[in-house]
Coordinates of C-alpha atoms and ligand atoms in Angstrom, one line a residue:
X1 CA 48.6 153.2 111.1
X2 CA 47.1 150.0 113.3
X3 CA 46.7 148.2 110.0
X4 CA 50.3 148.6 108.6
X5 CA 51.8 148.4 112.0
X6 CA 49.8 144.9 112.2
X7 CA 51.2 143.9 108.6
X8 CA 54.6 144.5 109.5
X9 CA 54.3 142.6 112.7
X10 CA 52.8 139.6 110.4
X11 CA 55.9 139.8 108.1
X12 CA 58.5 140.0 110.5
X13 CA 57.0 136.7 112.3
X14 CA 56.5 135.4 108.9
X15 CA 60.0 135.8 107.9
X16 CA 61.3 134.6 111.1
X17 CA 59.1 131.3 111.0
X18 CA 60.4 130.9 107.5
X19 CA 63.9 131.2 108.8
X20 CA 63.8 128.7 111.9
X21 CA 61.9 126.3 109.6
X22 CA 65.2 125.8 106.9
X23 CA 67.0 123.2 109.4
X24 CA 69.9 122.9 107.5
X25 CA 69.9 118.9 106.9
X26 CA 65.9 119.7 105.8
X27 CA 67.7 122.2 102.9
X28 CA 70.1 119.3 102.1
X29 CA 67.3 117.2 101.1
X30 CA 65.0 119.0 99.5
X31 CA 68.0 120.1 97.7
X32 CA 68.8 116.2 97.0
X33 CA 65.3 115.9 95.7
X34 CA 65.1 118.7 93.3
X35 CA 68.1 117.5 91.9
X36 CA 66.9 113.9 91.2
X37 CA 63.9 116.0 90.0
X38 CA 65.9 117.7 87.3
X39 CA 67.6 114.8 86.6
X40 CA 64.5 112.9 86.3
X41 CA 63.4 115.6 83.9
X42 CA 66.8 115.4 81.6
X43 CA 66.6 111.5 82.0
X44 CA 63.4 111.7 80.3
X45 CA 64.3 114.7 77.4
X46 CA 67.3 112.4 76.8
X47 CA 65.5 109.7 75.5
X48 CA 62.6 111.9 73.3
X49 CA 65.8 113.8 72.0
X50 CA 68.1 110.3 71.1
X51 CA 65.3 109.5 69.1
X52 CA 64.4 106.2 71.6
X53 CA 61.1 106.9 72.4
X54 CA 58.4 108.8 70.8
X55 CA 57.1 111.2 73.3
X56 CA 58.1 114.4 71.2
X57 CA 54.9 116.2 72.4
X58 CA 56.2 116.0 75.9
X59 CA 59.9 117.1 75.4
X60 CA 58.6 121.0 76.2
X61 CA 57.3 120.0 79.7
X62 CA 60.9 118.4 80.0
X63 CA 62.6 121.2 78.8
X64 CA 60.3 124.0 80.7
X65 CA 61.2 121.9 84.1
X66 CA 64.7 121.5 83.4
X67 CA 64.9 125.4 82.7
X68 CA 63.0 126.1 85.9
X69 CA 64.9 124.0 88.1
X70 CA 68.1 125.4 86.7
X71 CA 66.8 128.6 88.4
X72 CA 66.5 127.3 91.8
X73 CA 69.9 125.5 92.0
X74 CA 71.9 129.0 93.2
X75 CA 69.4 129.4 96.2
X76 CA 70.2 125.4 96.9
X77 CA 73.0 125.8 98.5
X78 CA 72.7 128.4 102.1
X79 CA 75.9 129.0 103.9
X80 CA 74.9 126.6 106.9
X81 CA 74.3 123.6 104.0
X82 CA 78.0 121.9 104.2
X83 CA 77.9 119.2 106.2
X84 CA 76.5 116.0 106.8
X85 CA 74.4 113.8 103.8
X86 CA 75.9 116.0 101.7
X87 CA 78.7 115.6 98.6
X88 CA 78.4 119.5 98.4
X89 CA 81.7 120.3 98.3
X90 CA 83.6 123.6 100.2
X91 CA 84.7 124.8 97.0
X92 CA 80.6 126.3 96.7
X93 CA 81.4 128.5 99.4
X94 CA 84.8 129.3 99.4
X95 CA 85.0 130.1 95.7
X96 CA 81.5 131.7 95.1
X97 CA 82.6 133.5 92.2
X98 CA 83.1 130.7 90.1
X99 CA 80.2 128.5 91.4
X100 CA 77.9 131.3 90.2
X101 CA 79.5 131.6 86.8
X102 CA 78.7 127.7 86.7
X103 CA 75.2 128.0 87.7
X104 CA 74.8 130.6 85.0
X105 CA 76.5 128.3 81.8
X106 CA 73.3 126.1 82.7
X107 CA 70.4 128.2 83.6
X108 CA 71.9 129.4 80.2
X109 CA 72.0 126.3 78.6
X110 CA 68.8 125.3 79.9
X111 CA 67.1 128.3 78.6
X112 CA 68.6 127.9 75.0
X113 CA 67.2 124.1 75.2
X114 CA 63.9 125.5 76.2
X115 CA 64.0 127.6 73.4
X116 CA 65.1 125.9 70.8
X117 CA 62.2 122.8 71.5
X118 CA 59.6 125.5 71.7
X119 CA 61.2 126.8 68.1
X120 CA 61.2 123.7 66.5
X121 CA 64.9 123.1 66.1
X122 CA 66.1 121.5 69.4
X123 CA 69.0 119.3 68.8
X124 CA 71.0 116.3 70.7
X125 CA 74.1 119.9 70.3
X126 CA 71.5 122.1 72.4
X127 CA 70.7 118.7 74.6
X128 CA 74.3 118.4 75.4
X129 CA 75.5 122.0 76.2
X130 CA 72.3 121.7 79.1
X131 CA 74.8 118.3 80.3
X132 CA 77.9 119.4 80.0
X133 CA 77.1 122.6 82.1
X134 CA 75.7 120.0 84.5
X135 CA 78.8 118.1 84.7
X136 CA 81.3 120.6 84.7
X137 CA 79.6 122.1 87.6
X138 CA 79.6 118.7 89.2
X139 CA 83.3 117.6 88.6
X140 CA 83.9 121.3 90.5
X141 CA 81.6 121.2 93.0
X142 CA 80.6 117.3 94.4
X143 CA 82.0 115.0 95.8
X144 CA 82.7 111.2 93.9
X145 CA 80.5 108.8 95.3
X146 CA 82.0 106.7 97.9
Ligands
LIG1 C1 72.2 114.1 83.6 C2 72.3 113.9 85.0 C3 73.4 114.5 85.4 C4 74.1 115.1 84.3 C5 75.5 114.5 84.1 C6 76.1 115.1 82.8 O1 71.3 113.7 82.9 O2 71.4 113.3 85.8 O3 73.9 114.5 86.6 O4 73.2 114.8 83.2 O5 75.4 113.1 84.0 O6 77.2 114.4 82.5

């Protein structure tokens, strides 16, 4: 009884440090650096898959990070996350629906990439669905540069 009542006090101040540490301009960038991370990682896979460099042995570590950091995107973006050094536009939060749906065509795409490159048959096709998905959510959901 002692020892679960302890635990439970030890999570609840976990949960609440975890809370008051996400400042939300913090969130903003780490969320800028994960995606310069994935794009770093589809930068690279780019290259190996337009045949101009020969680093084929490498394109699965590419294409496992790409697929992993198209998991983390949704959690990105916290309802507090809107303002400031940010080109995350309202649209994320006010149409959530539909921001989802994009986040799904690439953790989907991603996954099929991944895939495919473990199978053998990966394909500049395959490559592009994982971009498109990246810039349709983009021409939806950030801003141009200014
Ligand atoms: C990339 C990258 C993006 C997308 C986008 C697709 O490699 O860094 O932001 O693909 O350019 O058009």
């Amino acid at each position: 009884m002692r020892n679960s009542l302890m635990a439970l006090t030890l999570i609840a101040l976990t949960a609440t440090g975890t809370a008051a540490a996400m400042d939300a301009e913090e969130v903003i960038k780490y969320r800028n650096s994960v995606m310069k991370a994935y794009a770093g990682h589809t930068g690279a896979a780019s290259r190996i898959v337009r045949g101009k460099v020969d680093y084929k042995d490498q394109l699965g570590f590419h294409a496992t990070a790409m697929r992993d950091i198209s998991l983390l995107i949704e959690g990105l973006f916290p309802e507090d996350s809107d303002f400031g050094e940010t080109r995350a536009k309202a649209e994320i939060w006010s149409k959530p629906e539909e921001y989802k749906q994009a986040m799904k065509d690439n953790q989907q795409a991603a996954e099929a990439f991944l895939k495919a490159v473990n199978d053998g048959t990966a394909d500049a096709a395959g490559f592009k669905a994982v971009t498109d998905s990246c810039k349709g959510c983009h021409d939806k959901f950030r801003a141009e540069d200014d």
